[in-house]
Coordinates of C-alpha atoms in Angstrom, one line a residue:
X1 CA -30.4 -45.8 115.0
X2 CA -33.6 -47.2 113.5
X3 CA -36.3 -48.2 115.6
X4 CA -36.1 -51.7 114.2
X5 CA -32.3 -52.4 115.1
X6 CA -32.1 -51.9 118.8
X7 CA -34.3 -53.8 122.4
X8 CA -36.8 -51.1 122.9
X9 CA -37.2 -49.3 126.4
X10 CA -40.9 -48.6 126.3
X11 CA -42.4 -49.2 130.0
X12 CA -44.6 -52.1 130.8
X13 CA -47.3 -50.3 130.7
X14 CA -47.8 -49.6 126.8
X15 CA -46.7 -53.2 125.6
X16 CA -49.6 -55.1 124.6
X17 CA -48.2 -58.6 124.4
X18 CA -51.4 -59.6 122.4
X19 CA -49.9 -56.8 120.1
X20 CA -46.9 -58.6 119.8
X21 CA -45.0 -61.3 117.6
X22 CA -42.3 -63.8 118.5
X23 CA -40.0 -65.0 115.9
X24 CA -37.6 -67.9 116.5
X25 CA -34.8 -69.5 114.3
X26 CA -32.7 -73.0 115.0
X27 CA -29.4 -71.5 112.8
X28 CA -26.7 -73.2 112.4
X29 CA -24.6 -72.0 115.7
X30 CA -27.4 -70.0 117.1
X31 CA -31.0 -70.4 118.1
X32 CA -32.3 -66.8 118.1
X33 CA -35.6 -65.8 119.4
X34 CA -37.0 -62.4 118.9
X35 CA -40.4 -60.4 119.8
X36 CA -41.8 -57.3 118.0
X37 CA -44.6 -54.9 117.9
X38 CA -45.8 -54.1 115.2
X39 CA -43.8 -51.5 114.2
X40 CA -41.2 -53.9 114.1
X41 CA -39.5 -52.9 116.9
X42 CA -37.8 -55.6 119.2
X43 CA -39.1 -55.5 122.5
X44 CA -36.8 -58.7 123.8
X45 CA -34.7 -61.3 122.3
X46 CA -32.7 -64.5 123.4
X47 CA -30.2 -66.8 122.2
X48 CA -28.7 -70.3 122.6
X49 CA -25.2 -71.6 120.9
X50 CA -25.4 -74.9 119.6
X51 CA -22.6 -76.7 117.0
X52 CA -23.6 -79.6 115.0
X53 CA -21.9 -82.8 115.5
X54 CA -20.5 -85.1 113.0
X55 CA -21.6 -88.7 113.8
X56 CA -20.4 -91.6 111.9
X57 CA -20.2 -89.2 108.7
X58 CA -23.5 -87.6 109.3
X59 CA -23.8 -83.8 110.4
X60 CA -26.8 -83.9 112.6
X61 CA -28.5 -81.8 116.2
X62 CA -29.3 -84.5 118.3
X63 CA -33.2 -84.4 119.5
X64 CA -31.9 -83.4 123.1
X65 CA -30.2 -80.8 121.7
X66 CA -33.1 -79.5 119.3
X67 CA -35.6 -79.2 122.6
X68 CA -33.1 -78.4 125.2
X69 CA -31.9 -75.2 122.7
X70 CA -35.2 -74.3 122.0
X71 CA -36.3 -74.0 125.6
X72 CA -33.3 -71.9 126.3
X73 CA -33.6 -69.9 123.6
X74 CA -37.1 -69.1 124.7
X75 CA -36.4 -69.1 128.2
X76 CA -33.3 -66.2 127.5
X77 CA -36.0 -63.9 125.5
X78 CA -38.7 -64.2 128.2
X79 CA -35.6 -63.1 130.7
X80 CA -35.2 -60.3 128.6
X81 CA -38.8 -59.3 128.9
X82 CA -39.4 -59.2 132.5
X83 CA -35.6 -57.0 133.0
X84 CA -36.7 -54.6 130.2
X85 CA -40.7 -54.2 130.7
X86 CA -41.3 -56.1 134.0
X87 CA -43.3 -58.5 132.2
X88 CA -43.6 -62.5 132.2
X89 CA -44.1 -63.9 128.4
X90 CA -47.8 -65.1 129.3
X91 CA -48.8 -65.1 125.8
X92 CA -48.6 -63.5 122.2
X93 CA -50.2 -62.2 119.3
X94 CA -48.8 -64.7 116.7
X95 CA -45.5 -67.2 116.7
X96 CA -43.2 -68.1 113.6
X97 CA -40.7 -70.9 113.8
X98 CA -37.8 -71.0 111.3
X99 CA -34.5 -73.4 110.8
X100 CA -31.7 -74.2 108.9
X101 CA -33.0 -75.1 105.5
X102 CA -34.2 -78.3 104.4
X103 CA -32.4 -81.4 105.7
X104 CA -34.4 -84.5 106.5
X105 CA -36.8 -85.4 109.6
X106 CA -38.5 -88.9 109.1
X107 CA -41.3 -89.3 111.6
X108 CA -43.5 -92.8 112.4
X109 CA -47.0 -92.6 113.0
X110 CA -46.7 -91.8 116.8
X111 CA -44.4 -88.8 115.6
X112 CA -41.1 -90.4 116.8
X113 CA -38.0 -89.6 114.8
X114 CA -36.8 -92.8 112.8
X115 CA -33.3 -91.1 112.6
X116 CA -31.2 -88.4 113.5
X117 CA -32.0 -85.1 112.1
X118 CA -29.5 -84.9 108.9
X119 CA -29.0 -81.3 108.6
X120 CA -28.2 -79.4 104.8
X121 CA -24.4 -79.7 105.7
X122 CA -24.5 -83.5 104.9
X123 CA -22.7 -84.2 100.9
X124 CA -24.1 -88.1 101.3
X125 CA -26.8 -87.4 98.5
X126 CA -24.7 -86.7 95.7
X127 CA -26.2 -90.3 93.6
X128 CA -29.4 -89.7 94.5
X129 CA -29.7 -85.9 93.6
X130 CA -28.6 -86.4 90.3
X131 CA -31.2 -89.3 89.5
X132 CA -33.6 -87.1 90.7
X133 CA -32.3 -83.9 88.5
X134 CA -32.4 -86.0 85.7
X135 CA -35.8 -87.6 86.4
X136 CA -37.3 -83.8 87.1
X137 CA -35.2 -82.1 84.7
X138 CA -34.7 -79.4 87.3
X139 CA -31.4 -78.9 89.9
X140 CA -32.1 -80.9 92.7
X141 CA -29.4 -80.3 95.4
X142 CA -28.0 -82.6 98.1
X143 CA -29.0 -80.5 100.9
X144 CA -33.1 -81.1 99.7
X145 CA -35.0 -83.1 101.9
X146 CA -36.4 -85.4 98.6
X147 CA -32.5 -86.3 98.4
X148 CA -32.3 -87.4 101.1
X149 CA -35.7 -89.4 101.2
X150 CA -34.8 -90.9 97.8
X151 CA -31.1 -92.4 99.3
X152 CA -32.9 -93.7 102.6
X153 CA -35.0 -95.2 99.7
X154 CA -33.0 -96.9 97.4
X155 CA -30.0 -97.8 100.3
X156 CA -32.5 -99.9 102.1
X157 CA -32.4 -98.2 105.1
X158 CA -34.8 -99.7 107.8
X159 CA -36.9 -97.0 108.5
X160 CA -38.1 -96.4 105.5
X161 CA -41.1 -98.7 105.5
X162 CA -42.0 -97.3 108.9
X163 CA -42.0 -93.3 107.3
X164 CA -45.4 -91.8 108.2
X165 CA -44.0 -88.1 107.9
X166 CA -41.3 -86.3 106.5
X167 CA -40.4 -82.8 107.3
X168 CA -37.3 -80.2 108.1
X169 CA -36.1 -78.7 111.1
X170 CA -38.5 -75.7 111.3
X171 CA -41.8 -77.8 110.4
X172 CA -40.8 -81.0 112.9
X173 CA -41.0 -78.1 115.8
X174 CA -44.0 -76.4 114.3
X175 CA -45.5 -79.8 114.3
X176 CA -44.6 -80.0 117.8
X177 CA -46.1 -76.6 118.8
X178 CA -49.3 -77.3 116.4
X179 CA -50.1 -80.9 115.3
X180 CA -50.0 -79.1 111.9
X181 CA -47.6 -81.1 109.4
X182 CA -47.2 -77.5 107.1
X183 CA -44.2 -75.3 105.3
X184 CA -44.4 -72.4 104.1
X185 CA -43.8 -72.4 100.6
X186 CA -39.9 -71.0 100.8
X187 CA -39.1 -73.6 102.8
X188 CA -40.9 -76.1 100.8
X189 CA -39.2 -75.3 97.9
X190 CA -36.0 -77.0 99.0
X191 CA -38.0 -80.3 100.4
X192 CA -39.6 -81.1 97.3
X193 CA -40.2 -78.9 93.3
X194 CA -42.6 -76.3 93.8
X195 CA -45.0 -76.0 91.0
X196 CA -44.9 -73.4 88.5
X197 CA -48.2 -71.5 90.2
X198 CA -46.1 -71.4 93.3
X199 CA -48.8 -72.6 95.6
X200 CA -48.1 -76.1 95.8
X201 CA -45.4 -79.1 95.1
X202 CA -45.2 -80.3 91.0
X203 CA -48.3 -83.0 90.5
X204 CA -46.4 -84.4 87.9
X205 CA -43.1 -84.6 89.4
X206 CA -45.0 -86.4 92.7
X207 CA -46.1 -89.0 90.4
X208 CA -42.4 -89.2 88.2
X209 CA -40.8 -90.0 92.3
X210 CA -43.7 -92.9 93.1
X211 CA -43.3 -94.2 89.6
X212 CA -38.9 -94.2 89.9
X213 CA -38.9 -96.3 93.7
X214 CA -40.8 -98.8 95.4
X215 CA -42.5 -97.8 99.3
X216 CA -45.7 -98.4 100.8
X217 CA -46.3 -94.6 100.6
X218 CA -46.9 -91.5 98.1
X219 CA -44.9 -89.1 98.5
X220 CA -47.7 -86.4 98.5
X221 CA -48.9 -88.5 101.7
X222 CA -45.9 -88.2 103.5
X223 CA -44.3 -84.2 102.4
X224 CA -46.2 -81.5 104.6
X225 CA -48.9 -79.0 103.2
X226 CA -47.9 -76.1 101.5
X227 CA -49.0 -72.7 102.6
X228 CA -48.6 -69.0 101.9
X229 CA -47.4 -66.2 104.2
X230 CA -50.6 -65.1 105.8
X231 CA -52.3 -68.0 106.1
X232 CA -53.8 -69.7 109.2
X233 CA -51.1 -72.9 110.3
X234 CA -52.4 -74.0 113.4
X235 CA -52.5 -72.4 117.1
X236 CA -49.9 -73.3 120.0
X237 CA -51.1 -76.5 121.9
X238 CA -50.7 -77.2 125.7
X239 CA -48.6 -79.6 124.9
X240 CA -46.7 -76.9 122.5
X241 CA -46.8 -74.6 125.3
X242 CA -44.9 -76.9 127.6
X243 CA -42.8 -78.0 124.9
X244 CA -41.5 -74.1 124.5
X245 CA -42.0 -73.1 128.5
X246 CA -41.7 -75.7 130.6
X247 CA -42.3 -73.3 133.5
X248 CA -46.2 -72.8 132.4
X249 CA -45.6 -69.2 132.4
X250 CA -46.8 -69.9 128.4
X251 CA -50.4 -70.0 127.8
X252 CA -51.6 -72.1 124.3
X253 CA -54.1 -70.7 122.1
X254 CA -51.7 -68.5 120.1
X255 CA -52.1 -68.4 116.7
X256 CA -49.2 -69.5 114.4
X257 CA -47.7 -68.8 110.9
X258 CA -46.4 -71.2 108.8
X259 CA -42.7 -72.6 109.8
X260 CA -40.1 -71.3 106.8
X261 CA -36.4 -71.6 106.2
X262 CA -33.4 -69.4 106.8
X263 CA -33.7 -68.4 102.9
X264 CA -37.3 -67.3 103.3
X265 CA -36.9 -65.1 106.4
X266 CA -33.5 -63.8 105.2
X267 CA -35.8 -62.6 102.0
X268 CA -38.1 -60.8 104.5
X269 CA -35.4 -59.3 106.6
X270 CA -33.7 -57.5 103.7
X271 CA -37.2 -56.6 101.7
X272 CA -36.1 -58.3 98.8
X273 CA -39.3 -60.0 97.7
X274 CA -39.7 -58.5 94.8
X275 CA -38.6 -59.3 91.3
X276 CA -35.1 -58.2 89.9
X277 CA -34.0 -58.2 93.8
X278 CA -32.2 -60.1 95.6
X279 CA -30.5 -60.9 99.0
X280 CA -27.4 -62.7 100.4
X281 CA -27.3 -64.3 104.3
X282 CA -23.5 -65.3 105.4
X283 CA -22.9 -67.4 108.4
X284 CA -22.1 -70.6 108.5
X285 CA -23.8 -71.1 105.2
X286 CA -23.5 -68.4 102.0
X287 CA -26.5 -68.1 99.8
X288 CA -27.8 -65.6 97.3
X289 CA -31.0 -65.9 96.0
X290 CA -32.5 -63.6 93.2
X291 CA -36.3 -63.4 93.3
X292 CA -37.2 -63.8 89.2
X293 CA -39.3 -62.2 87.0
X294 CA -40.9 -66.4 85.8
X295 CA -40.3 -69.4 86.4
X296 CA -37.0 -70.8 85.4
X297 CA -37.5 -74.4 84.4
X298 CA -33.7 -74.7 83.4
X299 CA -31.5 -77.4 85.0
X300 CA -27.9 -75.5 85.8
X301 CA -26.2 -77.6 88.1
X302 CA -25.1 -74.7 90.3
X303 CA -28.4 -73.1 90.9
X304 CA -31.7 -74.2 93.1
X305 CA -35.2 -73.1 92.5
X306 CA -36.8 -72.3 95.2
X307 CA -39.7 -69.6 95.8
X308 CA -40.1 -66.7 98.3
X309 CA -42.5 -67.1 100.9
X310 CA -45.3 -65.7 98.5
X311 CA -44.7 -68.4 96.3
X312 CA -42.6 -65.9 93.9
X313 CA -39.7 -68.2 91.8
X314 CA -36.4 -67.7 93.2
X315 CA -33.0 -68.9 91.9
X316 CA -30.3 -69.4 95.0
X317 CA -26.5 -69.8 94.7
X318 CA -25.9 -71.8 97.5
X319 CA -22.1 -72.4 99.4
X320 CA -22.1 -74.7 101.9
X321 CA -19.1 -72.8 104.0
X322 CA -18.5 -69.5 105.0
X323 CA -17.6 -68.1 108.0
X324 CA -16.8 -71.7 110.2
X325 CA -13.2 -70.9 108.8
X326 CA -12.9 -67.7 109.8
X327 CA -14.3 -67.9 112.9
X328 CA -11.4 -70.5 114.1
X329 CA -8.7 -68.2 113.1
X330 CA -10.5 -65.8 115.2
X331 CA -10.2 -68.5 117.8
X332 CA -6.7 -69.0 117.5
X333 CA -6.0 -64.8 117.6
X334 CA -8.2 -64.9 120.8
X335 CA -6.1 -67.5 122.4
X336 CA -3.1 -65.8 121.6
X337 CA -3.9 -63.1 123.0
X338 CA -5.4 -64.9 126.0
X339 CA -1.9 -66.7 126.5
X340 CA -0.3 -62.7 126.6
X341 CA -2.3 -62.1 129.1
X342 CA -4.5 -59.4 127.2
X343 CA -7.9 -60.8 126.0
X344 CA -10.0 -59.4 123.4
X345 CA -14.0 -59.8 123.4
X346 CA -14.3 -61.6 120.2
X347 CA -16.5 -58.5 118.5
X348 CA -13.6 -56.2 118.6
X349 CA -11.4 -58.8 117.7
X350 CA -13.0 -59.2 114.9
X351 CA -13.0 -55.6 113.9
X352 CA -9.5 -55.2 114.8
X353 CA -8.8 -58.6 111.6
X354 CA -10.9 -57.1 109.1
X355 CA -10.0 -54.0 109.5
X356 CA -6.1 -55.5 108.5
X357 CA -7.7 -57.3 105.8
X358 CA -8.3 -53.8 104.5
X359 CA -4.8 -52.8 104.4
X360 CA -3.6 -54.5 101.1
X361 CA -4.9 -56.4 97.6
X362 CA -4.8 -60.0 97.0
X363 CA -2.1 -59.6 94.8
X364 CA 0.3 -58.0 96.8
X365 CA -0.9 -60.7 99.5
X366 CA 0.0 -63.4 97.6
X367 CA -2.4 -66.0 99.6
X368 CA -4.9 -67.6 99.2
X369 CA -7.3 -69.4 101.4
X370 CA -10.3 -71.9 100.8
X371 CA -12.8 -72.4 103.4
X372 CA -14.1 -75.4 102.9
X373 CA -14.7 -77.2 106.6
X374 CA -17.4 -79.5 104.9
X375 CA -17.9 -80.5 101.3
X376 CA -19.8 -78.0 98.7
X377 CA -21.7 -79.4 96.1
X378 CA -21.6 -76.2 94.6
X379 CA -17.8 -76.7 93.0
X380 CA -18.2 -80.4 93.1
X381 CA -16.5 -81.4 96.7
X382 CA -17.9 -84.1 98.6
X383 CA -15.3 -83.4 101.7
X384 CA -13.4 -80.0 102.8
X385 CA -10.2 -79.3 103.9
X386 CA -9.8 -75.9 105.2
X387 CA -6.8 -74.7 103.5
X388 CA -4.3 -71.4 103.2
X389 CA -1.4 -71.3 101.2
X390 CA 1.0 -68.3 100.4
X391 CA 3.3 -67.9 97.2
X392 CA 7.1 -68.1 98.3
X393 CA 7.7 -64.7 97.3
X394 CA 4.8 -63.4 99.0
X395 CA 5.7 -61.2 102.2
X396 CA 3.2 -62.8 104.5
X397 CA 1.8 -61.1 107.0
X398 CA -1.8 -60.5 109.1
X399 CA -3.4 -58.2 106.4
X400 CA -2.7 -60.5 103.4
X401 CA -3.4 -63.9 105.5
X402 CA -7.2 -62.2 106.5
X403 CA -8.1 -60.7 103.4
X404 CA -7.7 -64.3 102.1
X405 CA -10.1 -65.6 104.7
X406 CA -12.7 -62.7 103.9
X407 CA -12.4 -63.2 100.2
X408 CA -13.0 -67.1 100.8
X409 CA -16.4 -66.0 102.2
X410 CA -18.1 -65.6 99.3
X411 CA -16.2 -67.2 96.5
X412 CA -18.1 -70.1 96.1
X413 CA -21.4 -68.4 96.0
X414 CA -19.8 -65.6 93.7
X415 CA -19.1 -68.3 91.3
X416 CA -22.6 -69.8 91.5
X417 CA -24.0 -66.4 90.3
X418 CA -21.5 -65.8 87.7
X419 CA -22.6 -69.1 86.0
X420 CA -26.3 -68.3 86.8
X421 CA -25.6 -64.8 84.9
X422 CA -24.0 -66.7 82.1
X423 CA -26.4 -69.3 81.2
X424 CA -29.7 -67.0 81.7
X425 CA -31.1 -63.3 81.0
X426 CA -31.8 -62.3 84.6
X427 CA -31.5 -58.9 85.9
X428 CA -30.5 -57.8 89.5
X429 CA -31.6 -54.2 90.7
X430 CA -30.6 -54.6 94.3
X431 CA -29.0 -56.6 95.9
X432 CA -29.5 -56.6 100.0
X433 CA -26.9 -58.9 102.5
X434 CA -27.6 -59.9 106.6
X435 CA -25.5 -62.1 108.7
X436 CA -23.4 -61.6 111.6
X437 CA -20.4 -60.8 109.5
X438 CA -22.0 -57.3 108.7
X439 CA -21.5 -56.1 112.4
X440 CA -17.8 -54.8 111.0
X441 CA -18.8 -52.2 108.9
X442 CA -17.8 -51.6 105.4
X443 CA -15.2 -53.8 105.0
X444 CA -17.1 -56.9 104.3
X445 CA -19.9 -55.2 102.5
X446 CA -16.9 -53.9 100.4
X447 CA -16.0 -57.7 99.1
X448 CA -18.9 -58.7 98.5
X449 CA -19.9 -55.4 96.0
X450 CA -16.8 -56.6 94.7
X451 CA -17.8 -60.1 94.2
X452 CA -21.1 -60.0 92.3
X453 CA -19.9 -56.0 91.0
X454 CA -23.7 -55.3 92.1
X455 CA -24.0 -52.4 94.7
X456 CA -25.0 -54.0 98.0
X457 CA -27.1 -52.7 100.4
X458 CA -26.8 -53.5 104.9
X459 CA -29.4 -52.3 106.6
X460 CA -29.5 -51.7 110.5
X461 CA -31.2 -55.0 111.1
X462 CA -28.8 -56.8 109.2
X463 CA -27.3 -58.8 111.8
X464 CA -30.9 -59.3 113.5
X465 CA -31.0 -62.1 110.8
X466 CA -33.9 -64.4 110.5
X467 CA -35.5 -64.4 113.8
X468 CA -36.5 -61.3 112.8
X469 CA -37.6 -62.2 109.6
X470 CA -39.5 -64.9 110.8
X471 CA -41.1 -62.6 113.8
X472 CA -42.2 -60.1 111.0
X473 CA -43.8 -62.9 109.1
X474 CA -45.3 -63.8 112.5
X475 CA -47.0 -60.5 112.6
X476 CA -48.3 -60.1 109.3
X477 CA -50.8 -63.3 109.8
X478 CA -52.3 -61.4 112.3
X479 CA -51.8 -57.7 111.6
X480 CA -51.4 -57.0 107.4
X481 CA -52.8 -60.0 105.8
X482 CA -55.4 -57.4 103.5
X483 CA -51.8 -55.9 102.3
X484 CA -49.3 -57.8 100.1
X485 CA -46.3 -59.1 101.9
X486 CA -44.3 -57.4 100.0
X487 CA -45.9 -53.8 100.6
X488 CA -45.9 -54.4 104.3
X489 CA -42.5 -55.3 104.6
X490 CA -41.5 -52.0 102.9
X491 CA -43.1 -49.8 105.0
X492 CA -41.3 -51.8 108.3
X493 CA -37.8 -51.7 106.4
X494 CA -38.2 -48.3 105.5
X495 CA -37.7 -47.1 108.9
X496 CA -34.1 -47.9 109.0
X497 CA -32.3 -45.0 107.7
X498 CA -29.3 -45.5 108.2
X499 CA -28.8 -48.4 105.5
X500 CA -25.9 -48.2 104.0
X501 CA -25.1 -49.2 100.0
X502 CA -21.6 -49.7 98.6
X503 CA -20.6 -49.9 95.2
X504 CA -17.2 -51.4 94.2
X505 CA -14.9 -49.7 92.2
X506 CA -13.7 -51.2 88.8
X507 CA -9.8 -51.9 90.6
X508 CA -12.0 -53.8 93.1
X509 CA -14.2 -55.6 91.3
X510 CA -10.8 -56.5 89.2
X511 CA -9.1 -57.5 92.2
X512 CA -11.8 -59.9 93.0
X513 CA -12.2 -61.6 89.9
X514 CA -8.5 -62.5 89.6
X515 CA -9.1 -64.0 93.4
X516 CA -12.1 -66.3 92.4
X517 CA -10.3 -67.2 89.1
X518 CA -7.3 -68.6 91.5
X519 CA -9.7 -69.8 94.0
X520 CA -11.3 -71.8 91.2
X521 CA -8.7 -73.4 89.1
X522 CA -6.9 -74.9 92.4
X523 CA -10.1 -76.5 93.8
X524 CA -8.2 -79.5 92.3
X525 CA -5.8 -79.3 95.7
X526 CA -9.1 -80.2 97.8
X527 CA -9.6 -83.1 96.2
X528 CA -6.1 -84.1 97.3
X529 CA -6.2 -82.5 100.7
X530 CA -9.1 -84.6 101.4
X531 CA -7.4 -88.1 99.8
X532 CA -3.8 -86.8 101.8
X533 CA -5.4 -85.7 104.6

């Protein structure tokens, strides 16, 4: 097992907490908080479920739920500290913040929020992302924080006039922990068009959005400051040390990096920084985002550009839904089972599904299933309506009913990189993939070869996600800065031996393109689920 992948035992005595680097991530169900050494090795961690809430059609956290999660996140890792090294969390060598991408946080001049956080999930946007795609000439999704900004804008909404900030997830509670209104550049590539040196947001499309709408702002006022992995973004307040411990164990002082996204830090978990790689994160979200050799100033409907947290371009195939499905026919087994009076921990459960799922091919299944709990901009749906149906002939059964569900995964992404491979002349050398889905072995590695027919590499750390991503990019502001990013990364991911890469067979990569051609001609039927139903 690599040193990277497992809570390491090493007595209290040779952990230098000044030598150490905390990484924490708001995800979508999970707020995950992880400290390293240098090596990379995880010395605690902690975790708080959280759900978003739909409220009078908006997904959103509320602000309770932001600090309340984030302290007991924190609180869960320092836990884990004292039980494994008898020692209390006093301090650290550096802190990242990361969060479910983009979204929109409007903030007054005192800081207070002027609405409810409206996380990526939200399909509201649709008018307003594609005046702005045809103002900039570039894809600008929903999910972008500008997006949303430019329908607060020209809907009239109150608070507009009042904006003094705006921000995501991951830079409100950096701002919280710093006074620093900053993004690393990843993550400010999906508020706002990164320019084509990667170091800072388009001049000329900031002056195209002031020109288009009438405020008593600029929109370079309001956006954060863009910064680079490496450099300085503030240092942990008191008031940013309560904010995290309310116990006062915390002392301020430490330094931190700039705040990124779940793309960014998914990037630095699977080493794929470089050009002509690439990654994929599947949780509640699906994206795949292939770091390019230049700039692609192309506007394909399907496809973001967005940057690595070096400011490298990046094109992303971003699917809205993925696992949230899935998960609640999990659920349902585990009730079942429950009711029989046998319960299953849901890990092995889950082995126990997928490992059915292996069992047959989609065409002697004969069912097909669409995943769609929200909308996806991605194949044009502005609602979802999760959805399995089964041919009358088919001989239905649990292998055939969960290899439908695992195929839905990564469908929608799948057909975002098909059109993305269609319209330009990238190249993909690697491709690397992390999420919690990946803690079954094999079997939905297997798919997803299958889906892009690119071999597919999961490491070790895979399901350690982005809190780990985020720690690492924690520790290189303090401990590698004289090295590129990318270099450093290597020689951390590199310890993991036991990474495994699958390649799909021609029969499977056949299998799978039949199953996205289905999936894709009946997206029709969610239009009229969600008008039925």
């Amino acid at each position: 097992m690599s040193q990277t992948a497992t809570t390491s035992t090493v007595s209290s005595s040779s952990v230098d907490l000044s030598r150490t680097a905390l990484g924490i991530e708001l995800g979508s169900t999970r707020i995950k908080a992880v400290l390293i050494d240098p090596a990379g090795t995880v010395l605690a961690s902690g975790a708080h479920d959280w759900q978003s809430s739909l409220v009078e059609g908006v997904w959103t956290y509320s602000l309770e739920e932001i600090v309340t999660g984030l302290q007991s996140a924190y609180a869960d890792l320092a836990k884990d500290l004292e039980r494994t090294h008898g020692l209390p969390l006093t301090t650290t060598g550096a802190i990242g913040v990361s969060g479910m991408m983009h979204g929109y946080v409007p903030l007054d001049a005192d800081g207070h929020l002027l609405t409810a956080f409206r996380t990526w999930r939200n399909t509201i946007t649709a008018d307003s992302a594609a005046t702005l795609s045809d103002l900039f000439g570039l894809n600008i999704p929903q999910r972008w924080t500008v997006s949303h900004l430019h329908r607060a804008v020209t809907t009239g909404e109150e608070h507009v006039t009042r904006i003094d900030k705006v921000t995501t997830l991951a830079g409100y509670i950096h701002w919280r922990l710093t006074g620093h209104h900053v993004l690393g550049v990843g993550e400010a590539s999906g508020v706002f068009p990164i320019a084509p040196d990667g170091t800072s947001f388009d001049p000329t499309m900031l002056t195209a959005f002031d020109q288009a709408v009438t405020v008593p702002w600029s929109l370079a006022h309001v956006l954060p400051a863009v910064a680079l992995a490496g450099q300085d973004a503030g240092t942990l307040t008191p008031d940013g040390a309560a904010l995290l411990d309310p116990t006062g164990t915390l002392q301020p002082g430490v330094p931190l990096c700039p705040p990124e996204g779940d793309a960014g830090t998914g990037m630095v978990a699977t080493g794929a920084l470089r050009p002509r790689t690439g990654n994929v994160s599947a949780g509640t979200s699906a994206f795949a985002m292939i770091v390019l050799d230049k700039p692609l100033r192309t506007l394909i409907p399907e496809i973001d550009l967005v940057a690595t947290p070096t400011g490298h371009p990046v094109a992303m195939a971003h699917a809205n839904n993925c696992t949230s499905d899935l998960n609640a026919w999990v659920e349902v087994f585990s009730q079942f089972a429950t009711a029989l009076g046998h319960p299953v921990d849901r890990g092995p459960l889950f082995d126990l599904l997928l490992t059915a799922a292996d069992t047959t091919t989609m065409d002697q299944a004969g069912t097909m299933s669409y995943n769609f709990l929200s909308g996806d901009a991605l194949v044009g749906l502005n609602e979802g309506r999760p959805l399995t149906m089964r041919r009358p002939d088919a001989t239905f059964g649990l292998a055939g009913l969960m290899r439908s569900h695992l195929f839905a995964l990564f469908a929608s992404m799948a057909h975002g990189v098909q059109i993305l491979r269609r319209t330009t002349d990238i190249s993909i050398d690697t491709m690397h993939a992390h999420g919690g889905i990946f803690k079954t072995p094999r079997i939905p590695q297997q798919v997803l070869a299958a889906a892009f027919d690119t071999p597919v590499t999961v490491s070790t750390t895979a399901s350690e996600g982005g809190a780990w991503g985020m720690a690492l990019l924690a520790g290189y502001s303090q401990w590698a800065t004289d090295t590129p990013l990318e270099d450093w990364i290597d020689t951390i991911t590199s310890t993991d031996d036991q990474a495994l890469t699958l390649q799909a067979t021609p029969e499977q990569v056949t299998e799978y393109q039949h199953y996205l051609d289905h999936f894709v001609n009946g997206l029709p039927l969610q239009k009229t689920a969600v008008e039925v139903f």
